[in-house]
C-alpha atoms as one frame of an Amber mdcrd trajectory, in Angstrom:
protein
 145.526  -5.588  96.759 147.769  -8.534  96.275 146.390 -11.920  95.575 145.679
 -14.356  97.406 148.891 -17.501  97.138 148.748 -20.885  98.256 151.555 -22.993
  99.828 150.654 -25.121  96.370 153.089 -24.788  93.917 150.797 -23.968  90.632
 153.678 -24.804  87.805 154.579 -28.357  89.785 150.505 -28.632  90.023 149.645
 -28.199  86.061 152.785 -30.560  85.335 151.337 -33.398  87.529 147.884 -32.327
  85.856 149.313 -33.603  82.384 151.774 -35.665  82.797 151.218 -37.347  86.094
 149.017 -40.703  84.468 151.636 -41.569  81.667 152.973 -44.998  82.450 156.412
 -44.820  83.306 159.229 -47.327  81.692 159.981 -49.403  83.949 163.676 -48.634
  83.595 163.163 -45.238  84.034 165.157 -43.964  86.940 163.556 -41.143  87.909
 160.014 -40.576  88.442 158.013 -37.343  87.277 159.506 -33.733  88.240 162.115
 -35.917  90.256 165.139 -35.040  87.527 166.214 -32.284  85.027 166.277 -34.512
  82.121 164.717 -38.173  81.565 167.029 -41.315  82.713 167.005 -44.635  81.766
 169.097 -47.693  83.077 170.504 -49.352  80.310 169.366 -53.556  80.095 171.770
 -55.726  81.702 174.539 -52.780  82.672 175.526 -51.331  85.698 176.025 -47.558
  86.124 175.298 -46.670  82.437 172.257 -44.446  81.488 170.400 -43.302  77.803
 169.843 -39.438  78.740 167.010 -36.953  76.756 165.855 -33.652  77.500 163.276
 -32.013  75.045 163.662 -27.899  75.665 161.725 -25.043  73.417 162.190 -21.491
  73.016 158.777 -20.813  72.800 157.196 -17.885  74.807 161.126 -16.441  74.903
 160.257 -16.040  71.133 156.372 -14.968  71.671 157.047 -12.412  74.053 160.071
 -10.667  72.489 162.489 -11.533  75.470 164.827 -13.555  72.779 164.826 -11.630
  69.247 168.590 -11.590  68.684 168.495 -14.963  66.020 171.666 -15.987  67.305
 170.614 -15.869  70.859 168.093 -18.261  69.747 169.632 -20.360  68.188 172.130
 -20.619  71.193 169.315 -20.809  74.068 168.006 -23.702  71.382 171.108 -25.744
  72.892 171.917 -24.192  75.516 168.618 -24.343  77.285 168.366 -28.303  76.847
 171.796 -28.776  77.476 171.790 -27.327  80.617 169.250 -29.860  82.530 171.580
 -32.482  81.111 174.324 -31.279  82.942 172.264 -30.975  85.663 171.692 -35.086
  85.893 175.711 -35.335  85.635 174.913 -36.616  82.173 177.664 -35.785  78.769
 175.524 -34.741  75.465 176.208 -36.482  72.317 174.004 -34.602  69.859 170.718
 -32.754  69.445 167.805 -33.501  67.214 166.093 -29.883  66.529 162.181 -29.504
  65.568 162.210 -25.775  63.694 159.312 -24.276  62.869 159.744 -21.577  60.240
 157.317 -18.899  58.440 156.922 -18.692  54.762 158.435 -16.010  54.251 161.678
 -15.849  56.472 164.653 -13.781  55.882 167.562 -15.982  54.522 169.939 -13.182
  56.957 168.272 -13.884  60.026 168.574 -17.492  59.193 172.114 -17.946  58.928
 172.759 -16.042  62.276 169.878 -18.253  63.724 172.362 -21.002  62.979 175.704
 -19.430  63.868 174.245 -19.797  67.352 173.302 -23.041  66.634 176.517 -24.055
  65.594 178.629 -21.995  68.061 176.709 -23.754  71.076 177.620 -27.193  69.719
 180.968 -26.065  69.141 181.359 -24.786  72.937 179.499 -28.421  74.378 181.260
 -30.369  71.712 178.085 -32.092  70.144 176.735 -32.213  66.587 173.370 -31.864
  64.969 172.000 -34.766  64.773 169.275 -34.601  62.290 165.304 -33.248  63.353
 162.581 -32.543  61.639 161.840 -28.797  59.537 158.100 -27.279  58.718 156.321
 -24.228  57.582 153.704 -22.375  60.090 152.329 -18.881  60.642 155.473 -18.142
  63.548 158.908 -19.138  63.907 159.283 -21.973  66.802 162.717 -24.361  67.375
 162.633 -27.316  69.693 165.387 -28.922  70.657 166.220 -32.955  71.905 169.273
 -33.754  73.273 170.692 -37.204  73.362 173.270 -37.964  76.346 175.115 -40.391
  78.579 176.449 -41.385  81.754 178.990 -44.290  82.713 180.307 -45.244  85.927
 178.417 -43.057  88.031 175.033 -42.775  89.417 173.056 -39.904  87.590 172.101
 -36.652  89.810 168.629 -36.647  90.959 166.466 -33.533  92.624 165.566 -35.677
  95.015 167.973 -36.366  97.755 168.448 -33.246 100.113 168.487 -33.815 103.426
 168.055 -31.020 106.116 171.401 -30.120 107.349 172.999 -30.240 103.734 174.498
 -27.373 102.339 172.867 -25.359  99.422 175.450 -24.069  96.405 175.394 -22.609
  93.218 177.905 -22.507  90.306 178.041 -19.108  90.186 176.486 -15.912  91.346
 172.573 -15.123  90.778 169.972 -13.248  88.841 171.614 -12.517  85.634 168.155
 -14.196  83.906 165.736 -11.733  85.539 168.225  -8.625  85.024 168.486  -9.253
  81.183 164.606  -9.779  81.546 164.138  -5.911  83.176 166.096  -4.729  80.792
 164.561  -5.685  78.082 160.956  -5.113  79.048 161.159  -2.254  81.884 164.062
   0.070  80.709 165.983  -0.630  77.334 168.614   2.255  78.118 170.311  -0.773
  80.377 172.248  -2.900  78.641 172.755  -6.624  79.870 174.731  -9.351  78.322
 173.094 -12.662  78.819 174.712 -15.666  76.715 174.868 -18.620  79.630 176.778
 -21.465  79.057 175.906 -24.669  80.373 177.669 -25.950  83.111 179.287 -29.071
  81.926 182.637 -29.265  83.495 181.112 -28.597  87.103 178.550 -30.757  86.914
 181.521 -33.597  86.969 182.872 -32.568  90.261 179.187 -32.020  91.232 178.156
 -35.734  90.671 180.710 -37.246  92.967 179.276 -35.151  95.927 175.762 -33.893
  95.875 172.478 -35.309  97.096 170.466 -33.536  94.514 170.595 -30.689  91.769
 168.851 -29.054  89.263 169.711 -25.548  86.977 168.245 -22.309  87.486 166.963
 -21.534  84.219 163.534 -20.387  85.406 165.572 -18.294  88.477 166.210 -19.218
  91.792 163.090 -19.228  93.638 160.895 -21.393  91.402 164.422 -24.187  91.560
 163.820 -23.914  95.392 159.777 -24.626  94.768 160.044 -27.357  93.348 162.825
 -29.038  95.214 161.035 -28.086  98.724 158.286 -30.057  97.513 159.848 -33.140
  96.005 162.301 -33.189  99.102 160.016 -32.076 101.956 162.425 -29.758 103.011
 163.297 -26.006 103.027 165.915 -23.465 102.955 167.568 -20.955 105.039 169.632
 -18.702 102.697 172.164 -17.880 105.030 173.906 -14.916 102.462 172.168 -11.792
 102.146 170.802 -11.808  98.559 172.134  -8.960  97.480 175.457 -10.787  98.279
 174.298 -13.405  95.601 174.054 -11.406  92.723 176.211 -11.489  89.324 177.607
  -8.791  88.412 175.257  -7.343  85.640 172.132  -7.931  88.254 173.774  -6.190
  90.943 174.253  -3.231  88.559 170.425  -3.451  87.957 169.773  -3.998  91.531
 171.889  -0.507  92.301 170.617   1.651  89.360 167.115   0.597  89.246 166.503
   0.275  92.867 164.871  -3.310  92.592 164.269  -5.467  95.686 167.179  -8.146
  95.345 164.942 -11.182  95.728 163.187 -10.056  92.882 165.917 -10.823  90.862
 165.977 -14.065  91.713 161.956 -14.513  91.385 162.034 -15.661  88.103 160.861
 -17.179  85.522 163.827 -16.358  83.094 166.589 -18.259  84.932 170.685 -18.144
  84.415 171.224 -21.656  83.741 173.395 -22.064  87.000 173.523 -25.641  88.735
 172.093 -25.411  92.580 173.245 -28.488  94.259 173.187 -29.975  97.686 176.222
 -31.101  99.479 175.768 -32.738 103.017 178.435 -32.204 105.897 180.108 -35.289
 106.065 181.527 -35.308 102.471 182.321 -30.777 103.050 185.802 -31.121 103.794
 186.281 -33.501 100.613 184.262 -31.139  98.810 186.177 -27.966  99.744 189.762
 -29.880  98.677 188.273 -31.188  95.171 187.208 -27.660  93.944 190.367 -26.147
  95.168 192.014 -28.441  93.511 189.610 -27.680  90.597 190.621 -23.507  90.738
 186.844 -23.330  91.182 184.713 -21.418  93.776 181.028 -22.148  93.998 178.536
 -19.699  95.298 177.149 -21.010  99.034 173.843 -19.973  99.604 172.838 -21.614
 102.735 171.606 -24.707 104.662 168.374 -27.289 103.975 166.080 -26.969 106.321
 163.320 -29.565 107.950 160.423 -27.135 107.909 158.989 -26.578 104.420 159.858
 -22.788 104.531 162.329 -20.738 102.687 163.979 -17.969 105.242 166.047 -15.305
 103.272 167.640 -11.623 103.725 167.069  -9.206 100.869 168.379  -5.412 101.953
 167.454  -4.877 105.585 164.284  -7.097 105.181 164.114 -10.946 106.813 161.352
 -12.782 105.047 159.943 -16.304 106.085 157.218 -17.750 103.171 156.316 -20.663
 101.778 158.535 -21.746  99.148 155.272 -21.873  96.778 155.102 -18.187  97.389
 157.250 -16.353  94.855 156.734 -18.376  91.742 152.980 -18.536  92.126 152.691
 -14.958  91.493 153.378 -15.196  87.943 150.920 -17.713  87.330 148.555 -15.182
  89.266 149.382 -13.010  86.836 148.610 -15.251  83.719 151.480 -14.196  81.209
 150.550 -10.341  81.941 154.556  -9.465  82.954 153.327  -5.536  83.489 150.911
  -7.638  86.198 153.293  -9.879  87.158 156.120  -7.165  88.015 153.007  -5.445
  89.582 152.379  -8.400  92.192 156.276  -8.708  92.929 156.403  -5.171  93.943
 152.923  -5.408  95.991 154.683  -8.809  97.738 157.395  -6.660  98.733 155.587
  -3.917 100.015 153.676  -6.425 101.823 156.586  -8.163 103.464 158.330  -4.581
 104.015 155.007  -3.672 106.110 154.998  -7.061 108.589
């Protein structure tokens, strides 16, 4: 029987449990959930902002999703880097916090950093310095330090119903490497996102809000129905969404296509708003740009997300997909259990 879900979004709930009564600089731009990365106005300057974002490859590790060392050491950047370009921000450096075992293998080291390195090579940034102990399991943290000058920084807050919903790129490469690895090793996906950088500079001079999609579409949508007060009507048929390499799992393994886009494992995409009056300018500046966005649909006034996926139309609560793996508390045989039981619940109505 599938459990019961709230229109409460449980990860946005927790946060606010934890975080919600630190005080707040009073510089700080944003307030809590309200931004990808934490920005602060700099004394005395107009239009210039001190950027961090503090990112950890933590359960990735713990759960064996990442065990390719240079895959960790690039989601180490990567990961962080991403919610920087999601505030329209450009990285300087990283501080990284590693956490390493006693006994470690001096092999698995070095590639650890070649995808360290590599990642700062591809975002142009440098090591900065960090901090290095010894503990029972490997951990790496990662801080990134970042900038932005003469422009306002992008925000999560800001859609308006009526706005137009994009992504940078196609959908649900994060969950496809994610089935793969757990629910049928003889697929092979490639997952090595790269942060989204250059777009996010063309995104800044239009959007009302954005944030990346590193824990997968529907938990992004979550949390920006409830810090906007809006919701979504995906206009594009999901399927129609997908990357390449998730459509192949979507064909082969016969998976629902919203449920690769249910997250958590994301593929650090920007989703961004763009309202009508500034679509024309829009649709000139990234064709001048040789760059084509995904569209995904419209923002909504009712706090509802309305999608396609196959021949089924679904109307929930945006709260409703992402609570289901906290339903499932870290169980992902559970939590792929529940997805599959939602589905066969919505197929059935």
């Amino acid at each position: 029987m599938l459990m019961h879900t709230t229109a409460i979004n449980k990860e946005m709930e927790i946060i606010r449990l934890v975080a919600g009564d630190f005080s707040r600089h009073p510089l700080q731009v944003n307030g809590l959930l309200e931004a990808d990365a934490e920005i602060i106005r700099w004394p005395g300057k107009n239009e210039e902002y001190l950027v961090l974002k503090t990112d950890g490859i933590h359960e990735e590790i713990k759960e064996k999703l990442y065990e390719d060392p240079y895959l960790i050491g690039w989601m180490a950047v990567t990961a962080p880097i991403s919610d920087i370009a999601a505030v329209g921000a450009q990285p300087t450096g990283i501080l990284l916090s590693v956490i390493l075992p006693q006994e470690y293998d001096e092999k698995w080291l070095e590639q650890f950093k070649g995808g360290i390195n590599e990642a700062c090579s591809q975002y142009n940034i440098y090591v900065l310095g960090g901090d290095t102990n010894f503990g029972d399991h490997f951990s790496v943290s990662a801080t990134v330090v970042a900038g932005i000058k003469s422009q306002r920084p992008l925000l999560r807050k800001g859609m308006k119903p009526g706005d137009h919903l994009y992504a940078t790129a196609p959908l649900g490469l994060g969950n496809a490497y994610a089935y793969a690895r757990f629910f049928d090793t003889s697929l092979k996906v490639n997952y090595q996102p790269v942060a989204r950088l250059s777009e996010s500079r063309l995104i800044s001079k239009y959007a009302t809000a954005c944030m990346d999609s590193s824990d997968g579409l529907f938990p992004a949508l979550a949390l920006l129905a409830d810090i906007n007060e809006v919701g979504f009507n995906l206009d594009v048929p999901l399927q129609n969404l997908l990357e390449k390499q998730a459509s192949m799992i979507y064909h082969n393994a016969n998976l629902p296509a919203w449920m690769l886009m249910a997250g958590p494992h994301g593929e650090y995409e920007l989703l961004f708003s763009v309202p009508r009056e500034v679509g024309l300018d829009f649709e000139q500046a990234i064709k001048n740009e040789d760059w084509q966005p995904v569209y995904l649909g419209k923002i909504t006034s009712g706090q509802q997300i309305n999608f396609s996926s196959g021949a089924m139309q679904v109307q929930c609560s945006p709260a409703t997909i992402p609570n289901l793996f906290y339903e499932a508390n870290g169980n992902i045989q559970l939590y792929f259990e529940l997805l599959m039981q939602q589905h066969k619940t919505w197929v059935q109505q």
